[in-house]
PDB file of C-alpha atoms in Angstrom:
ATOM      1  CA  MET M  26     -29.266  34.623   1.544  1.00 54.00           C
ATOM      2  CA  LYS M  27     -27.546  35.673   4.765  1.00 72.00           C
ATOM      3  CA  ARG M  28     -23.915  36.783   4.645  1.00 76.00           C
ATOM      4  CA  THR M  29     -22.751  34.180   7.176  1.00 81.00           C
ATOM      5  CA  THR M  30     -24.374  31.390   5.137  1.00 82.00           C
ATOM      6  CA  LEU M  31     -22.573  32.529   1.986  1.00 82.00           C
ATOM      7  CA  ILE M  32     -19.270  32.447   3.839  1.00 85.00           C
ATOM      8  CA  VAL M  33     -19.688  29.096   5.643  1.00 90.00           C
ATOM      9  CA  LEU M  34     -21.717  27.029   3.158  1.00 92.00           C
ATOM     10  CA  PRO M  35     -18.915  26.573   0.521  1.00 92.00           C
ATOM     11  CA  PHE M  36     -16.737  24.930   3.175  1.00 94.00           C
ATOM     12  CA  ILE M  37     -19.608  22.793   4.407  1.00 94.00           C
ATOM     13  CA  LEU M  38     -20.237  21.633   0.843  1.00 94.00           C
ATOM     14  CA  TYR M  39     -16.533  20.734   0.499  1.00 96.00           C
ATOM     15  CA  ILE M  40     -16.407  18.755   3.730  1.00 96.00           C
ATOM     16  CA  LEU M  41     -19.703  17.007   2.901  1.00 96.00           C
ATOM     17  CA  GLY M  42     -18.435  16.150  -0.599  1.00 96.00           C
ATOM     18  CA  LEU M  43     -15.145  14.873   0.752  1.00 96.00           C
ATOM     19  CA  LEU M  44     -16.869  12.543   3.243  1.00 97.00           C
ATOM     20  CA  LEU M  45     -19.283  11.239   0.634  1.00 96.00           C
ATOM     21  CA  TYR M  46     -16.442  10.665  -1.823  1.00 96.00           C
ATOM     22  CA  TYR M  47     -14.123   9.064   0.764  1.00 96.00           C
ATOM     23  CA  PHE M  48     -16.780   6.547   1.745  1.00 95.00           C
ATOM     24  CA  ASN M  49     -17.655   5.715  -1.884  1.00 94.00           C
ATOM     25  CA  LYS M  50     -21.077   7.410  -1.886  1.00 94.00           C
ATOM     26  CA  ILE M  51     -20.297   9.714  -4.844  1.00 94.00           C
ATOM     27  CA  ASN M  52     -17.703   9.798  -7.601  1.00 92.00           C
ATOM     28  CA  ILE M  53     -15.011  12.351  -8.241  1.00 93.00           C
ATOM     29  CA  TYR M  54     -17.164  14.397 -10.642  1.00 93.00           C
ATOM     30  CA  LEU M  55     -19.974  14.959  -8.144  1.00 95.00           C
ATOM     31  CA  PHE M  56     -17.338  15.836  -5.561  1.00 96.00           C
ATOM     32  CA  PHE M  57     -15.950  18.561  -7.847  1.00 95.00           C
ATOM     33  CA  ILE M  58     -19.468  19.824  -8.654  1.00 95.00           C
ATOM     34  CA  LEU M  59     -19.919  20.525  -4.952  1.00 95.00           C
ATOM     35  CA  ILE M  60     -16.606  22.374  -4.838  1.00 95.00           C
ATOM     36  CA  ILE M  61     -17.565  24.449  -7.895  1.00 95.00           C
ATOM     37  CA  ILE M  62     -20.921  25.311  -6.333  1.00 94.00           C
ATOM     38  CA  GLY M  63     -18.923  26.563  -3.324  1.00 93.00           C
ATOM     39  CA  LEU M  64     -16.793  28.685  -5.623  1.00 93.00           C
ATOM     40  CA  GLY M  65     -19.946  30.139  -7.198  1.00 92.00           C
ATOM     41  CA  MET M  66     -21.319  31.038  -3.771  1.00 91.00           C
ATOM     42  CA  ALA M  67     -18.074  32.791  -2.826  1.00 90.00           C
ATOM     43  CA  LEU M  68     -18.245  34.794  -6.067  1.00 90.00           C
ATOM     44  CA  LEU M  69     -21.897  35.634  -5.398  1.00 90.00           C
ATOM     45  CA  GLY M  70     -20.994  36.955  -1.958  1.00 88.00           C
ATOM     46  CA  PHE M  71     -18.156  39.004  -3.420  1.00 88.00           C
ATOM     47  CA  TYR M  72     -20.624  40.579  -5.925  1.00 88.00           C
ATOM     48  CA  LEU M  73     -23.392  41.213  -3.383  1.00 88.00           C
ATOM     49  CA  TYR M  74     -21.044  42.843  -0.879  1.00 86.00           C
ATOM     50  CA  ARG M  75     -18.709  44.536  -3.354  1.00 85.00           C
ATOM     51  CA  HIS M  76     -19.406  47.966  -1.881  1.00 86.00           C
ATOM     52  CA  ASN M  77     -18.396  46.845   1.631  1.00 86.00           C
ATOM     53  CA  ASN M  78     -14.616  46.753   1.698  1.00 87.00           C
ATOM     54  CA  ARG M  79     -14.340  44.384   4.710  1.00 87.00           C
ATOM     55  CA  GLN M  80     -16.952  41.938   3.449  1.00 88.00           C
ATOM     56  CA  ARG M  81     -15.489  42.042  -0.071  1.00 87.00           C
ATOM     57  CA  GLN M  82     -12.105  40.999   1.316  1.00 91.00           C
ATOM     58  CA  ILE M  83     -13.672  38.156   3.317  1.00 90.00           C
ATOM     59  CA  PHE M  84     -15.386  36.733   0.232  1.00 89.00           C
ATOM     60  CA  ALA M  85     -12.247  37.218  -1.876  1.00 91.00           C
ATOM     61  CA  GLY M  86     -10.290  35.261   0.738  1.00 91.00           C
ATOM     62  CA  SER M  87     -12.965  32.591   0.803  1.00 91.00           C
ATOM     63  CA  PHE M  88     -12.872  32.281  -3.010  1.00 92.00           C
ATOM     64  CA  PHE M  89      -9.025  32.029  -2.919  1.00 94.00           C
ATOM     65  CA  VAL M  90      -9.064  29.269  -0.272  1.00 94.00           C
ATOM     66  CA  ILE M  91     -11.629  27.227  -2.216  1.00 94.00           C
ATOM     67  CA  CYS M  92      -9.531  27.638  -5.367  1.00 94.00           C
ATOM     68  CA  LEU M  93      -6.564  26.192  -3.462  1.00 95.00           C
ATOM     69  CA  ILE M  94      -8.767  23.317  -2.265  1.00 95.00           C
ATOM     70  CA  CYS M  95      -9.853  22.661  -5.870  1.00 93.00           C
ATOM     71  CA  MET M  96      -6.205  22.574  -6.992  1.00 93.00           C
ATOM     72  CA  PHE M  97      -5.282  20.290  -4.095  1.00 94.00           C
ATOM     73  CA  GLU M  98      -8.053  17.781  -4.895  1.00 95.00           C
ATOM     74  CA  SER M  99      -7.710  17.950  -8.689  1.00 93.00           C
ATOM     75  CA  ARG M 100      -4.930  15.347  -8.571  1.00 92.00           C
ATOM     76  CA  LEU M 101      -7.607  12.796  -7.719  1.00 94.00           C
ATOM     77  CA  ILE M 102      -8.691  12.722 -11.353  1.00 92.00           C
ATOM     78  CA  ASN M 103      -5.451  10.904 -12.233  1.00 92.00           C
ATOM     79  CA  TYR M 104      -6.373   8.077  -9.843  1.00 93.00           C
ATOM     80  CA  GLU M 105      -9.954   7.691 -11.073  1.00 92.00           C
ATOM     81  CA  ILE M 106      -8.825   5.366 -13.894  1.00 93.00           C
ATOM     82  CA  TYR M 107      -7.572   2.626 -11.559  1.00 94.00           C
ATOM     83  CA  THR M 108     -10.061  -0.145 -10.804  1.00 94.00           C
ATOM     84  CA  TYR M 109      -8.160  -3.121  -9.256  1.00 94.00           C
ATOM     85  CA  PHE M 110      -4.878  -4.066  -7.651  1.00 92.00           C
ATOM     86  CA  VAL M 111      -4.136  -7.585  -8.885  1.00 91.00           C
ATOM     87  CA  THR M 112      -1.551  -9.805  -7.161  1.00 90.00           C
ATOM     88  CA  SER M 113       0.037 -12.630  -9.142  1.00 90.00           C
ATOM     89  CA  TYR M 114       2.143 -15.689  -8.291  1.00 89.00           C
ATOM     90  CA  ASN M 115       5.935 -15.513  -8.249  1.00 88.00           C
ATOM     91  CA  GLU M 116       8.147 -18.598  -7.856  1.00 91.00           C
ATOM     92  CA  PRO M 117       9.827 -18.644  -4.405  1.00 93.00           C
ATOM     93  CA  PHE M 118      13.622 -18.597  -4.556  1.00 93.00           C
ATOM     94  CA  GLU M 119      16.725 -18.984  -2.381  1.00 93.00           C
ATOM     95  CA  ILE M 120      19.289 -16.232  -2.009  1.00 92.00           C
ATOM     96  CA  VAL M 121      21.873 -18.743  -0.734  1.00 91.00           C
ATOM     97  CA  GLU M 122      21.747 -22.045  -2.567  1.00 90.00           C
ATOM     98  CA  ASP M 123      20.773 -25.051  -0.451  1.00 89.00           C
ATOM     99  CA  SER M 124      20.039 -22.882   2.606  1.00 92.00           C
ATOM    100  CA  GLY M 125      16.389 -24.014   2.524  1.00 93.00           C
ATOM    101  CA  ILE M 126      15.330 -20.400   3.156  1.00 95.00           C
ATOM    102  CA  HIS M 127      12.986 -19.277   0.410  1.00 96.00           C
ATOM    103  CA  ILE M 128      11.849 -15.733  -0.279  1.00 94.00           C
ATOM    104  CA  LEU M 129       8.175 -15.082  -1.109  1.00 93.00           C
ATOM    105  CA  SER M 130       7.483 -12.274  -3.537  1.00 89.00           C
ATOM    106  CA  VAL M 131       4.468 -11.157  -5.547  1.00 88.00           C
ATOM    107  CA  ASP M 132       3.711  -9.150  -8.641  1.00 87.00           C
ATOM    108  CA  ILE M 133       1.190  -6.366  -8.126  1.00 88.00           C
ATOM    109  CA  PHE M 134      -0.488  -4.885 -11.182  1.00 88.00           C
ATOM    110  CA  GLU M 135      -2.569  -1.703 -11.146  1.00 91.00           C
ATOM    111  CA  ALA M 136      -5.434  -2.271 -13.559  1.00 92.00           C
ATOM    112  CA  ALA M 137      -6.943   0.779 -15.249  1.00 92.00           C
ATOM    113  CA  TYR M 138     -10.339   1.215 -16.911  1.00 91.00           C
ATOM    114  CA  ILE M 139     -11.340  -2.477 -16.575  1.00 91.00           C
ATOM    115  CA  ASP M 140     -14.374  -3.153 -14.396  1.00 90.00           C
ATOM    116  CA  ASP M 141     -14.943  -6.782 -15.453  1.00 93.00           C
ATOM    117  CA  LEU M 142     -12.852  -8.712 -12.934  1.00 92.00           C
ATOM    118  CA  ASP M 143     -13.217 -12.130 -14.628  1.00 92.00           C
ATOM    119  CA  TYR M 144     -12.026 -10.662 -17.940  1.00 92.00           C
ATOM    120  CA  LEU M 145      -9.133  -8.892 -16.182  1.00 91.00           C
ATOM    121  CA  ILE M 146      -7.964 -12.082 -14.464  1.00 91.00           C
ATOM    122  CA  LYS M 147      -8.175 -14.209 -17.629  1.00 92.00           C
ATOM    123  CA  THR M 148      -6.304 -11.600 -19.646  1.00 91.00           C
ATOM    124  CA  LEU M 149      -3.494 -11.241 -17.111  1.00 88.00           C
ATOM    125  CA  GLU M 150      -3.066 -14.993 -16.671  1.00 89.00           C
ATOM    126  CA  LEU M 151      -2.913 -15.533 -20.443  1.00 89.00           C
ATOM    127  CA  SER M 152      -0.525 -12.624 -21.095  1.00 87.00           C
ATOM    128  CA  ASN M 153       1.820 -13.155 -18.105  1.00 82.00           C
ATOM    129  CA  ASP M 154       1.479 -16.924 -17.654  1.00 84.00           C
ATOM    130  CA  LYS M 155       1.099 -16.334 -13.907  1.00 85.00           C
ATOM    131  CA  GLU M 156      -1.773 -17.313 -11.686  1.00 88.00           C
ATOM    132  CA  VAL M 157      -3.726 -14.432 -10.167  1.00 90.00           C
ATOM    133  CA  LEU M 158      -3.924 -14.916  -6.397  1.00 88.00           C
ATOM    134  CA  GLU M 159      -5.831 -11.870  -5.224  1.00 87.00           C
ATOM    135  CA  ALA M 160      -7.701  -8.883  -6.658  1.00 90.00           C
ATOM    136  CA  GLU M 161      -8.550  -5.819  -4.543  1.00 90.00           C
ATOM    137  CA  MET M 162     -11.004  -3.219  -5.819  1.00 93.00           C
ATOM    138  CA  VAL M 163      -9.589   0.285  -5.758  1.00 94.00           C
ATOM    139  CA  THR M 164     -11.866   2.364  -3.508  1.00 95.00           C
ATOM    140  CA  ASN M 165     -12.041   6.134  -3.189  1.00 96.00           C
ATOM    141  CA  LYS M 166     -10.326   5.817   0.179  1.00 95.00           C
ATOM    142  CA  ILE M 167      -7.340   4.166  -1.519  1.00 94.00           C
ATOM    143  CA  ARG M 168      -7.378   6.801  -4.250  1.00 95.00           C
ATOM    144  CA  TYR M 169      -7.465   9.678  -1.772  1.00 95.00           C
ATOM    145  CA  THR M 170      -4.679   8.209   0.367  1.00 93.00           C
ATOM    146  CA  SER M 171      -2.504   7.585  -2.713  1.00 92.00           C
ATOM    147  CA  LYS M 172      -3.074  11.165  -3.904  1.00 93.00           C
ATOM    148  CA  ASN M 173      -2.017  12.589  -0.564  1.00 92.00           C
ATOM    149  CA  ASP M 174       1.070  10.342  -0.451  1.00 87.00           C
ATOM    150  CA  GLU M 175       2.069  11.585  -3.881  1.00 88.00           C
ATOM    151  CA  LEU M 176       1.681  15.245  -2.881  1.00 87.00           C
ATOM    152  CA  LEU M 177       3.626  14.646   0.343  1.00 86.00           C
ATOM    153  CA  SER M 178       6.450  13.080  -1.708  1.00 81.00           C
ATOM    154  CA  TYR M 179       7.112  16.535  -3.226  1.00 81.00           C
ATOM    155  CA  ILE M 180       7.745  17.886   0.267  1.00 82.00           C
ATOM    156  CA  ARG M 181       9.629  14.954   1.758  1.00 74.00           C
ATOM    157  CA  PRO M 182      11.208  12.013  -0.108  1.00 69.00           C
ATOM    158  CA  ALA M 183       9.103   8.856  -0.156  1.00 62.00           C
ATOM    159  CA  GLU M 184      10.559   6.039   1.895  1.00 67.00           C
ATOM    160  CA  LYS M 185      12.332   3.448  -0.218  1.00 80.00           C
ATOM    161  CA  HIS M 186      11.458   0.274   1.665  1.00 82.00           C
ATOM    162  CA  PHE M 187      13.973  -1.957  -0.116  1.00 84.00           C
ATOM    163  CA  GLU M 188      16.796   0.490   0.717  1.00 89.00           C
ATOM    164  CA  THR M 189      15.650   0.556   4.330  1.00 88.00           C
ATOM    165  CA  MET M 190      15.662  -3.258   4.379  1.00 90.00           C
ATOM    166  CA  LYS M 191      19.137  -3.291   2.891  1.00 90.00           C
ATOM    167  CA  GLU M 192      20.436  -0.969   5.629  1.00 90.00           C
ATOM    168  CA  ASN M 193      18.826  -3.032   8.377  1.00 90.00           C
ATOM    169  CA  VAL M 194      20.166  -6.309   6.988  1.00 90.00           C
ATOM    170  CA  MET M 195      23.696  -4.944   6.758  1.00 90.00           C
ATOM    171  CA  ALA M 196      23.466  -3.474  10.284  1.00 89.00           C
ATOM    172  CA  TYR M 197      22.373  -6.790  11.733  1.00 88.00           C
ATOM    173  CA  LEU M 198      24.544  -8.951   9.498  1.00 85.00           C
ATOM    174  CA  PRO M 199      27.837  -7.165   8.835  1.00 80.00           C
ATOM    175  CA  GLY M 200      30.322  -8.696   6.442  1.00 74.00           C
ATOM    176  CA  THR M 201      27.746 -10.182   4.081  1.00 74.00           C
ATOM    177  CA  SER M 202      28.646 -12.665   1.369  1.00 80.00           C
ATOM    178  CA  SER M 203      28.554 -12.060  -2.367  1.00 83.00           C
ATOM    179  CA  ALA M 204      25.226 -13.912  -2.640  1.00 87.00           C
ATOM    180  CA  ILE M 205      23.611 -11.610  -0.081  1.00 87.00           C
ATOM    181  CA  GLU M 206      25.186  -8.512  -1.619  1.00 87.00           C
ATOM    182  CA  ASP M 207      23.995  -9.521  -5.093  1.00 87.00           C
ATOM    183  CA  PHE M 208      20.411  -9.741  -3.795  1.00 88.00           C
ATOM    184  CA  LEU M 209      20.607  -6.470  -1.912  1.00 87.00           C
ATOM    185  CA  ASN M 210      21.837  -4.719  -5.050  1.00 87.00           C
ATOM    186  CA  ARG M 211      18.973  -5.904  -7.215  1.00 84.00           C
ATOM    187  CA  GLU M 212      16.973  -3.182  -8.905  1.00 81.00           C
ATOM    188  CA  ASP M 213      13.915  -5.302  -9.771  1.00 79.00           C
ATOM    189  CA  PHE M 214      12.808  -5.848  -6.166  1.00 83.00           C
ATOM    190  CA  GLU M 215      10.637  -3.577  -4.017  1.00 83.00           C
ATOM    191  CA  GLY M 216       9.449  -3.616  -0.453  1.00 86.00           C
ATOM    192  CA  ASP M 217      11.044  -4.833   2.763  1.00 89.00           C
ATOM    193  CA  SER M 218       9.354  -8.189   3.264  1.00 91.00           C
ATOM    194  CA  ALA M 219      12.499 -10.150   2.332  1.00 91.00           C
ATOM    195  CA  GLY M 220      14.455  -8.829   5.325  1.00 93.00           C
ATOM    196  CA  LEU M 221      13.962 -11.857   7.603  1.00 95.00           C
ATOM    197  CA  ALA M 222      14.676 -14.356   4.847  1.00 94.00           C
ATOM    198  CA  THR M 223      17.832 -12.438   3.824  1.00 94.00           C
ATOM    199  CA  VAL M 224      19.215 -12.422   7.372  1.00 94.00           C
ATOM    200  CA  LEU M 225      18.388 -16.117   7.888  1.00 95.00           C
ATOM    201  CA  SER M 226      20.046 -16.966   4.565  1.00 93.00           C
ATOM    202  CA  GLY M 227      23.183 -15.151   5.688  1.00 91.00           C
ATOM    203  CA  LEU M 228      23.217 -16.861   9.058  1.00 92.00           C
ATOM    204  CA  ALA M 229      22.747 -20.270   7.408  1.00 91.00           C
ATOM    205  CA  GLU M 230      25.625 -19.527   5.030  1.00 90.00           C
ATOM    206  CA  LYS M 231      27.853 -18.625   8.006  1.00 89.00           C
ATOM    207  CA  GLY M 232      26.957 -21.908   9.717  1.00 87.00           C
ATOM    208  CA  SER M 233      24.992 -20.333  12.588  1.00 88.00           C
ATOM    209  CA  PHE M 234      22.471 -23.103  12.150  1.00 88.00           C
ATOM    210  CA  ASN M 235      21.869 -26.121   9.917  1.00 88.00           C
ATOM    211  CA  ASN M 236      18.683 -26.396   7.921  1.00 91.00           C
ATOM    212  CA  ASN M 237      17.563 -29.308   5.785  1.00 91.00           C
ATOM    213  CA  VAL M 238      13.871 -28.345   5.593  1.00 92.00           C
ATOM    214  CA  PRO M 239      12.624 -26.108   2.765  1.00 94.00           C
ATOM    215  CA  ILE M 240      10.953 -23.160   4.480  1.00 95.00           C
ATOM    216  CA  ALA M 241       8.963 -20.206   3.120  1.00 96.00           C
ATOM    217  CA  VAL M 242       9.940 -16.986   4.929  1.00 95.00           C
ATOM    218  CA  THR M 243       8.477 -13.483   4.886  1.00 95.00           C
ATOM    219  CA  GLY M 244       8.871 -10.549   7.226  1.00 94.00           C
ATOM    220  CA  ALA M 245      10.598  -7.171   7.490  1.00 94.00           C
ATOM    221  CA  ILE M 246      13.230  -6.545  10.147  1.00 93.00           C
ATOM    222  CA  ASP M 247      14.746  -3.563  11.909  1.00 92.00           C
ATOM    223  CA  GLU M 248      18.459  -3.131  12.598  1.00 89.00           C
ATOM    224  CA  GLU M 249      18.124  -4.951  15.939  1.00 91.00           C
ATOM    225  CA  GLY M 250      16.585  -8.060  14.363  1.00 91.00           C
ATOM    226  CA  ASN M 251      12.983  -7.500  15.397  1.00 94.00           C
ATOM    227  CA  VAL M 252      10.553  -8.923  12.842  1.00 95.00           C
ATOM    228  CA  LYS M 253       7.997  -6.431  11.507  1.00 94.00           C
ATOM    229  CA  GLU M 254       4.618  -6.645   9.800  1.00 92.00           C
ATOM    230  CA  ILE M 255       4.416  -6.939   5.983  1.00 91.00           C
ATOM    231  CA  GLY M 256       1.717  -6.660   3.314  1.00 87.00           C
ATOM    232  CA  SER M 257       0.201  -9.059   0.771  1.00 87.00           C
ATOM    233  CA  MET M 258      -0.019 -11.751   3.440  1.00 91.00           C
ATOM    234  CA  LYS M 259      -2.879 -13.610   1.767  1.00 92.00           C
ATOM    235  CA  ALA M 260      -1.025 -13.903  -1.547  1.00 92.00           C
ATOM    236  CA  LYS M 261       2.194 -15.021   0.131  1.00 94.00           C
ATOM    237  CA  ILE M 262       0.660 -17.790   2.190  1.00 94.00           C
ATOM    238  CA  LEU M 263      -1.160 -19.000  -0.930  1.00 93.00           C
ATOM    239  CA  ILE M 264       2.150 -19.055  -2.803  1.00 93.00           C
ATOM    240  CA  ALA M 265       3.795 -21.002   0.014  1.00 94.00           C
ATOM    241  CA  GLU M 266       0.972 -23.551  -0.016  1.00 94.00           C
ATOM    242  CA  LYS M 267       0.962 -23.936  -3.833  1.00 92.00           C
ATOM    243  CA  SER M 268       4.746 -24.323  -3.805  1.00 92.00           C
ATOM    244  CA  GLY M 269       4.533 -27.257  -1.416  1.00 93.00           C
ATOM    245  CA  PHE M 270       6.221 -25.821   1.681  1.00 94.00           C
ATOM    246  CA  SER M 271       5.354 -27.537   4.933  1.00 93.00           C
ATOM    247  CA  HIS M 272       5.831 -24.315   6.983  1.00 95.00           C
ATOM    248  CA  ILE M 273       5.843 -20.564   6.549  1.00 96.00           C
ATOM    249  CA  PHE M 274       7.667 -18.232   8.886  1.00 96.00           C
ATOM    250  CA  LEU M 275       5.994 -14.835   9.274  1.00 95.00           C
ATOM    251  CA  PRO M 276       5.720 -11.858  11.676  1.00 95.00           C
ATOM    252  CA  VAL M 277       3.623 -12.104  14.809  1.00 95.00           C
ATOM    253  CA  GLU M 278       1.589  -9.091  13.594  1.00 94.00           C
ATOM    254  CA  ASN M 279       0.517 -11.058  10.477  1.00 94.00           C
ATOM    255  CA  ALA M 280      -0.319 -14.304  12.292  1.00 93.00           C
ATOM    256  CA  LYS M 281      -4.044 -13.610  12.772  1.00 94.00           C
ATOM    257  CA  GLU M 282      -4.550 -12.734   9.113  1.00 94.00           C
ATOM    258  CA  ALA M 283      -2.517 -15.768   8.001  1.00 94.00           C
ATOM    259  CA  ARG M 284      -4.604 -18.167  10.120  1.00 94.00           C
ATOM    260  CA  GLU M 285      -7.822 -16.656   8.744  1.00 95.00           C
ATOM    261  CA  VAL M 286      -6.559 -17.230   5.214  1.00 93.00           C
ATOM    262  CA  LYS M 287      -5.541 -20.790   6.131  1.00 94.00           C
ATOM    263  CA  ASP M 288      -8.998 -21.551   7.547  1.00 94.00           C
ATOM    264  CA  ILE M 289     -10.945 -19.959   4.702  1.00 93.00           C
ATOM    265  CA  HIS M 290      -8.919 -21.705   1.979  1.00 92.00           C
ATOM    266  CA  GLN M 291      -8.444 -24.923   3.987  1.00 93.00           C
ATOM    267  CA  LEU M 292      -4.661 -24.913   3.633  1.00 92.00           C
ATOM    268  CA  ASN M 293      -2.314 -27.519   5.102  1.00 92.00           C
ATOM    269  CA  ILE M 294       0.755 -25.359   5.619  1.00 94.00           C
ATOM    270  CA  GLY M 295       2.035 -24.813   9.145  1.00 94.00           C
ATOM    271  CA  ILE M 296       2.273 -21.244  10.373  1.00 95.00           C
ATOM    272  CA  ILE M 297       5.179 -20.247  12.581  1.00 95.00           C
ATOM    273  CA  GLU M 298       5.005 -16.709  13.922  1.00 95.00           C
ATOM    274  CA  VAL M 299       8.201 -15.034  15.078  1.00 95.00           C
ATOM    275  CA  ALA M 300       8.992 -11.698  16.688  1.00 95.00           C
ATOM    276  CA  THR M 301      12.784 -11.742  16.328  1.00 95.00           C
ATOM    277  CA  VAL M 302      15.497 -13.248  14.155  1.00 94.00           C
ATOM    278  CA  ASP M 303      16.751 -15.253  17.159  1.00 94.00           C
ATOM    279  CA  ARG M 304      13.327 -16.797  17.649  1.00 95.00           C
ATOM    280  CA  ALA M 305      13.220 -17.730  13.969  1.00 94.00           C
ATOM    281  CA  VAL M 306      16.557 -19.536  14.322  1.00 93.00           C
ATOM    282  CA  ILE M 307      15.241 -21.491  17.342  1.00 94.00           C
ATOM    283  CA  GLU M 308      12.139 -22.511  15.387  1.00 94.00           C
ATOM    284  CA  ILE M 309      14.236 -23.647  12.419  1.00 94.00           C
ATOM    285  CA  GLU M 310      16.372 -25.780  14.719  1.00 93.00           C
ATOM    286  CA  LYS M 311      13.182 -27.315  16.121  1.00 93.00           C
ATOM    287  CA  LEU M 312      12.004 -28.217  12.626  1.00 91.00           C
ATOM    288  CA  ASN M 313      15.292 -29.933  11.941  1.00 91.00           C
ATOM    289  CA  THR M 314      15.145 -32.141  14.998  1.00 84.00           C
TER     290      THR M 314
END
């Protein structure tokens, strides 16, 4: 076998294995077999060219790099157990009583080892007494992205979305009430999708607008009051429909997905897309006239 082939082929095997794994063509074990074959080839080259100092160093370096790759990818094994992300119903609630502004939240459960989706759904619904709204299969792409995010968190702190939402709400809505502060200090809430509803609840409490229509609201905000895209849109619009809301307020970026869900599931709820807090207030005033 040519020297150049022994040097290059281990890295080609790694890249090929990574692509096949990422696109769900092979599992983690076949991926690691390809990496180990690459390690063996580097060792073979080291042995064959052990009397040539320069070539020996090249193969030693190649072996060391592939060892680092193996260590870097080994964390994937921890994610192999996960099979589904399951989203369950949560009852919408008001931060400020009688404001009519209702927050939409979901429970997301990471299922491990269970491949039978029907069994998983029935088990969760019986144990938690909550309807399952959506189940997403965990793909290798999701596993690989999650692994990289975890490793990056050791270098830089992971963003705490609820804390970011809290800062943006307080920047846009200074001098918040005790009801708003109590919600922002909750420790059982994650994500930033309650930002728009929180700000609207505070504005309603201050008398910035009157609202007598129960409204489902979801959307993140920045400190200037721009409404940003959120996740779990399908589950949230289903919750709003099941809870009997006539309208749901959501970010412009989520409007296309929301309308697709509405069409597919033949929902009756009205979708109101907003890009800013000010626009949301205008739309609420329209509903009340």
